[in-house]
Amino acid sequence: MEHVVPHTLDIPTAKLAADKAYESYRERFAEYNPTATWTSDTHCDVAFTVKKITVEASLDLQPGKIVMGMEVPLLFRPFKKLALGYVKDEVEKWISKAERGELEGQEAPAE
């Protein structure tokens, strides 16, 4: 299952928003030991552990959108939409902040 979050950002700013989303998610859900590893400038592997089972997800930054996918063990399939929804909600929140120029570390738009 994939979710797409549309945005109007350049790739570096979308990546900054994704990083901020991960930081917030990591603080709120620390008990699930979330990890995020950028394997390129546009691809991030995300994982978290629930009841000793690791769930893996990915974020792919593309012009105008972030594509999120998630691999869920059979036991957790009923919760896949819910889990991906939490990640999607966090990413959307930070994308909106970035689009308003509210991210710490974000470059001001050229005038």
mmCIF file with all atom_site columns, C-alpha atoms in Angstrom:
data_model
loop_
_atom_site.group_PDB
_atom_site.id
_atom_site.type_symbol
_atom_site.label_atom_id
_atom_site.label_alt_id
_atom_site.label_comp_id
_atom_site.label_asym_id
_atom_site.label_entity_id
_atom_site.label_seq_id
_atom_site.pdbx_PDB_ins_code
_atom_site.Cartn_x
_atom_site.Cartn_y
_atom_site.Cartn_z
_atom_site.occupancy
_atom_site.B_iso_or_equiv
_atom_site.pdbx_formal_charge
_atom_site.auth_seq_id
_atom_site.auth_comp_id
_atom_site.auth_asym_id
_atom_site.auth_atom_id
_atom_site.pdbx_PDB_model_num
ATOM 1   C CA . MET A 1 1   ? 0.000  0.000   0.000  1.00 0.00 ? 1   MET A CA 1
ATOM 2   C CA . GLU A 1 2   ? 1.332  3.412   -0.921 1.00 0.00 ? 2   GLU A CA 1
ATOM 3   C CA . HIS A 1 3   ? 0.313  6.846   0.216  1.00 0.00 ? 3   HIS A CA 1
ATOM 4   C CA . VAL A 1 4   ? 1.200  10.011  -1.632 1.00 0.00 ? 4   VAL A CA 1
ATOM 5   C CA . VAL A 1 5   ? 1.645  13.374  0.047  1.00 0.00 ? 5   VAL A CA 1
ATOM 6   C CA . PRO A 1 6   ? 1.601  16.196  -2.520 1.00 0.00 ? 6   PRO A CA 1
ATOM 7   C CA . HIS A 1 7   ? 3.729  19.263  -1.914 1.00 0.00 ? 7   HIS A CA 1
ATOM 8   C CA . THR A 1 8   ? 5.041  22.407  -3.602 1.00 0.00 ? 8   THR A CA 1
ATOM 9   C CA . LEU A 1 9   ? 8.588  22.189  -2.174 1.00 0.00 ? 9   LEU A CA 1
ATOM 10  C CA . ASP A 1 10  ? 11.974 21.622  -3.736 1.00 0.00 ? 10  ASP A CA 1
ATOM 11  C CA . ILE A 1 11  ? 13.605 18.290  -2.862 1.00 0.00 ? 11  ILE A CA 1
ATOM 12  C CA . PRO A 1 12  ? 15.993 19.643  -0.172 1.00 0.00 ? 12  PRO A CA 1
ATOM 13  C CA . THR A 1 13  ? 13.115 21.363  1.652  1.00 0.00 ? 13  THR A CA 1
ATOM 14  C CA . ALA A 1 14  ? 10.900 18.265  1.324  1.00 0.00 ? 14  ALA A CA 1
ATOM 15  C CA . LYS A 1 15  ? 13.768 16.247  2.855  1.00 0.00 ? 15  LYS A CA 1
ATOM 16  C CA . LEU A 1 16  ? 14.049 18.741  5.720  1.00 0.00 ? 16  LEU A CA 1
ATOM 17  C CA . ALA A 1 17  ? 10.292 18.403  6.338  1.00 0.00 ? 17  ALA A CA 1
ATOM 18  C CA . ALA A 1 18  ? 10.581 14.592  6.282  1.00 0.00 ? 18  ALA A CA 1
ATOM 19  C CA . ASP A 1 19  ? 13.449 14.782  8.799  1.00 0.00 ? 19  ASP A CA 1
ATOM 20  C CA . LYS A 1 20  ? 11.385 17.021  11.080 1.00 0.00 ? 20  LYS A CA 1
ATOM 21  C CA . ALA A 1 21  ? 8.445  14.608  10.791 1.00 0.00 ? 21  ALA A CA 1
ATOM 22  C CA . TYR A 1 22  ? 10.720 11.725  11.777 1.00 0.00 ? 22  TYR A CA 1
ATOM 23  C CA . GLU A 1 23  ? 12.105 13.649  14.778 1.00 0.00 ? 23  GLU A CA 1
ATOM 24  C CA . SER A 1 24  ? 8.588  14.351  16.000 1.00 0.00 ? 24  SER A CA 1
ATOM 25  C CA . TYR A 1 25  ? 7.473  10.765  15.366 1.00 0.00 ? 25  TYR A CA 1
ATOM 26  C CA . ARG A 1 26  ? 10.570 9.425   17.181 1.00 0.00 ? 26  ARG A CA 1
ATOM 27  C CA . GLU A 1 27  ? 9.766  11.522  20.259 1.00 0.00 ? 27  GLU A CA 1
ATOM 28  C CA . ARG A 1 28  ? 6.061  10.619  20.337 1.00 0.00 ? 28  ARG A CA 1
ATOM 29  C CA . PHE A 1 29  ? 6.560  6.900   19.669 1.00 0.00 ? 29  PHE A CA 1
ATOM 30  C CA . ALA A 1 30  ? 9.957  6.246   21.283 1.00 0.00 ? 30  ALA A CA 1
ATOM 31  C CA . GLU A 1 31  ? 8.736  2.915   22.682 1.00 0.00 ? 31  GLU A CA 1
ATOM 32  C CA . TYR A 1 32  ? 8.615  1.555   19.091 1.00 0.00 ? 32  TYR A CA 1
ATOM 33  C CA . ASN A 1 33  ? 12.301 2.390   18.474 1.00 0.00 ? 33  ASN A CA 1
ATOM 34  C CA . PRO A 1 34  ? 11.749 4.108   15.116 1.00 0.00 ? 34  PRO A CA 1
ATOM 35  C CA . THR A 1 35  ? 14.725 4.496   12.775 1.00 0.00 ? 35  THR A CA 1
ATOM 36  C CA . ALA A 1 36  ? 15.177 6.461   9.560  1.00 0.00 ? 36  ALA A CA 1
ATOM 37  C CA . THR A 1 37  ? 18.102 5.947   7.193  1.00 0.00 ? 37  THR A CA 1
ATOM 38  C CA . TRP A 1 38  ? 18.604 8.053   4.068  1.00 0.00 ? 38  TRP A CA 1
ATOM 39  C CA . THR A 1 39  ? 20.159 5.781   1.423  1.00 0.00 ? 39  THR A CA 1
ATOM 40  C CA . SER A 1 40  ? 20.206 8.618   -1.128 1.00 0.00 ? 40  SER A CA 1
ATOM 41  C CA . ASP A 1 41  ? 19.132 12.257  -1.307 1.00 0.00 ? 41  ASP A CA 1
ATOM 42  C CA . THR A 1 42  ? 15.616 11.120  -2.203 1.00 0.00 ? 42  THR A CA 1
ATOM 43  C CA . HIS A 1 43  ? 15.063 7.727   -0.519 1.00 0.00 ? 43  HIS A CA 1
ATOM 44  C CA . CYS A 1 44  ? 14.656 6.987   3.188  1.00 0.00 ? 44  CYS A CA 1
ATOM 45  C CA . ASP A 1 45  ? 14.158 3.592   4.810  1.00 0.00 ? 45  ASP A CA 1
ATOM 46  C CA . VAL A 1 46  ? 12.077 3.754   7.976  1.00 0.00 ? 46  VAL A CA 1
ATOM 47  C CA . ALA A 1 47  ? 11.490 0.983   10.517 1.00 0.00 ? 47  ALA A CA 1
ATOM 48  C CA . PHE A 1 48  ? 9.846  0.542   13.894 1.00 0.00 ? 48  PHE A CA 1
ATOM 49  C CA . THR A 1 49  ? 9.264  -2.412  16.187 1.00 0.00 ? 49  THR A CA 1
ATOM 50  C CA . VAL A 1 50  ? 5.928  -3.457  17.680 1.00 0.00 ? 50  VAL A CA 1
ATOM 51  C CA . LYS A 1 51  ? 5.740  -6.506  19.944 1.00 0.00 ? 51  LYS A CA 1
ATOM 52  C CA . LYS A 1 52  ? 9.194  -7.620  18.766 1.00 0.00 ? 52  LYS A CA 1
ATOM 53  C CA . ILE A 1 53  ? 8.141  -7.464  15.104 1.00 0.00 ? 53  ILE A CA 1
ATOM 54  C CA . THR A 1 54  ? 9.822  -4.936  12.827 1.00 0.00 ? 54  THR A CA 1
ATOM 55  C CA . VAL A 1 55  ? 7.720  -3.004  10.352 1.00 0.00 ? 55  VAL A CA 1
ATOM 56  C CA . GLU A 1 56  ? 9.540  -1.399  7.426  1.00 0.00 ? 56  GLU A CA 1
ATOM 57  C CA . ALA A 1 57  ? 8.483  1.609   5.407  1.00 0.00 ? 57  ALA A CA 1
ATOM 58  C CA . SER A 1 58  ? 10.021 3.884   2.810  1.00 0.00 ? 58  SER A CA 1
ATOM 59  C CA . LEU A 1 59  ? 9.795  7.516   1.784  1.00 0.00 ? 59  LEU A CA 1
ATOM 60  C CA . ASP A 1 60  ? 10.644 8.545   -1.753 1.00 0.00 ? 60  ASP A CA 1
ATOM 61  C CA . LEU A 1 61  ? 10.958 12.256  -2.462 1.00 0.00 ? 61  LEU A CA 1
ATOM 62  C CA . GLN A 1 62  ? 9.790  13.155  -5.938 1.00 0.00 ? 62  GLN A CA 1
ATOM 63  C CA . PRO A 1 63  ? 9.033  16.502  -7.547 1.00 0.00 ? 63  PRO A CA 1
ATOM 64  C CA . GLY A 1 64  ? 5.659  17.561  -6.177 1.00 0.00 ? 64  GLY A CA 1
ATOM 65  C CA . LYS A 1 65  ? 5.090  14.516  -3.951 1.00 0.00 ? 65  LYS A CA 1
ATOM 66  C CA . ILE A 1 66  ? 6.395  12.168  -1.296 1.00 0.00 ? 66  ILE A CA 1
ATOM 67  C CA . VAL A 1 67  ? 5.550  8.520   -1.929 1.00 0.00 ? 67  VAL A CA 1
ATOM 68  C CA . MET A 1 68  ? 5.348  6.327   1.176  1.00 0.00 ? 68  MET A CA 1
ATOM 69  C CA . GLY A 1 69  ? 5.183  2.561   1.187  1.00 0.00 ? 69  GLY A CA 1
ATOM 70  C CA . MET A 1 70  ? 5.117  0.024   3.999  1.00 0.00 ? 70  MET A CA 1
ATOM 71  C CA . GLU A 1 71  ? 5.903  -3.664  4.326  1.00 0.00 ? 71  GLU A CA 1
ATOM 72  C CA . VAL A 1 72  ? 3.901  -5.241  7.120  1.00 0.00 ? 72  VAL A CA 1
ATOM 73  C CA . PRO A 1 73  ? 4.142  -8.819  8.415  1.00 0.00 ? 73  PRO A CA 1
ATOM 74  C CA . LEU A 1 74  ? 0.989  -10.857 7.899  1.00 0.00 ? 74  LEU A CA 1
ATOM 75  C CA . LEU A 1 75  ? 0.087  -10.642 11.586 1.00 0.00 ? 75  LEU A CA 1
ATOM 76  C CA . PHE A 1 76  ? -0.079 -6.834  11.397 1.00 0.00 ? 76  PHE A CA 1
ATOM 77  C CA . ARG A 1 77  ? -1.866 -6.467  8.053  1.00 0.00 ? 77  ARG A CA 1
ATOM 78  C CA . PRO A 1 78  ? -5.123 -5.381  9.729  1.00 0.00 ? 78  PRO A CA 1
ATOM 79  C CA . PHE A 1 79  ? -3.208 -2.415  11.206 1.00 0.00 ? 79  PHE A CA 1
ATOM 80  C CA . LYS A 1 80  ? -1.239 -1.458  8.074  1.00 0.00 ? 80  LYS A CA 1
ATOM 81  C CA . LYS A 1 81  ? -3.547 1.355   7.021  1.00 0.00 ? 81  LYS A CA 1
ATOM 82  C CA . LEU A 1 82  ? -3.552 2.749   10.553 1.00 0.00 ? 82  LEU A CA 1
ATOM 83  C CA . ALA A 1 83  ? 0.255  2.618   10.866 1.00 0.00 ? 83  ALA A CA 1
ATOM 84  C CA . LEU A 1 84  ? 0.845  4.205   7.468  1.00 0.00 ? 84  LEU A CA 1
ATOM 85  C CA . GLY A 1 85  ? -1.787 6.810   8.341  1.00 0.00 ? 85  GLY A CA 1
ATOM 86  C CA . TYR A 1 86  ? 0.215  7.892   11.413 1.00 0.00 ? 86  TYR A CA 1
ATOM 87  C CA . VAL A 1 87  ? 3.336  8.355   9.285  1.00 0.00 ? 87  VAL A CA 1
ATOM 88  C CA . LYS A 1 88  ? 1.375  10.143  6.538  1.00 0.00 ? 88  LYS A CA 1
ATOM 89  C CA . ASP A 1 89  ? -0.269 12.519  9.040  1.00 0.00 ? 89  ASP A CA 1
ATOM 90  C CA . GLU A 1 90  ? 3.099  13.463  10.522 1.00 0.00 ? 90  GLU A CA 1
ATOM 91  C CA . VAL A 1 91  ? 4.652  14.049  7.087  1.00 0.00 ? 91  VAL A CA 1
ATOM 92  C CA . GLU A 1 92  ? 1.665  16.149  5.969  1.00 0.00 ? 92  GLU A CA 1
ATOM 93  C CA . LYS A 1 93  ? 1.906  18.303  9.092  1.00 0.00 ? 93  LYS A CA 1
ATOM 94  C CA . TRP A 1 94  ? 5.586  19.091  8.473  1.00 0.00 ? 94  TRP A CA 1
ATOM 95  C CA . ILE A 1 95  ? 5.123  19.582  4.716  1.00 0.00 ? 95  ILE A CA 1
ATOM 96  C CA . SER A 1 96  ? 2.469  22.205  5.532  1.00 0.00 ? 96  SER A CA 1
ATOM 97  C CA . LYS A 1 97  ? 4.849  23.952  7.921  1.00 0.00 ? 97  LYS A CA 1
ATOM 98  C CA . ALA A 1 98  ? 7.582  23.942  5.261  1.00 0.00 ? 98  ALA A CA 1
ATOM 99  C CA . GLU A 1 99  ? 5.200  25.353  2.650  1.00 0.00 ? 99  GLU A CA 1
ATOM 100 C CA . ARG A 1 100 ? 4.490  28.224  5.064  1.00 0.00 ? 100 ARG A CA 1
ATOM 101 C CA . GLY A 1 101 ? 8.249  28.730  5.639  1.00 0.00 ? 101 GLY A CA 1
ATOM 102 C CA . GLU A 1 102 ? 8.034  27.717  9.309  1.00 0.00 ? 102 GLU A CA 1
ATOM 103 C CA . LEU A 1 103 ? 10.787 25.084  9.557  1.00 0.00 ? 103 LEU A CA 1
ATOM 104 C CA . GLU A 1 104 ? 13.858 25.786  11.628 1.00 0.00 ? 104 GLU A CA 1
ATOM 105 C CA . GLY A 1 105 ? 16.843 25.581  9.289  1.00 0.00 ? 105 GLY A CA 1
ATOM 106 C CA . GLN A 1 106 ? 14.720 26.292  6.206  1.00 0.00 ? 106 GLN A CA 1
ATOM 107 C CA . GLU A 1 107 ? 16.129 28.821  3.772  1.00 0.00 ? 107 GLU A CA 1
ATOM 108 C CA . ALA A 1 108 ? 13.959 31.852  3.179  1.00 0.00 ? 108 ALA A CA 1
ATOM 109 C CA . PRO A 1 109 ? 12.437 31.961  -0.302 1.00 0.00 ? 109 PRO A CA 1
ATOM 110 C CA . ALA A 1 110 ? 14.188 34.254  -2.764 1.00 0.00 ? 110 ALA A CA 1
ATOM 111 C CA . GLU A 1 111 ? 12.302 37.440  -3.490 1.00 0.00 ? 111 GLU A CA 1
#
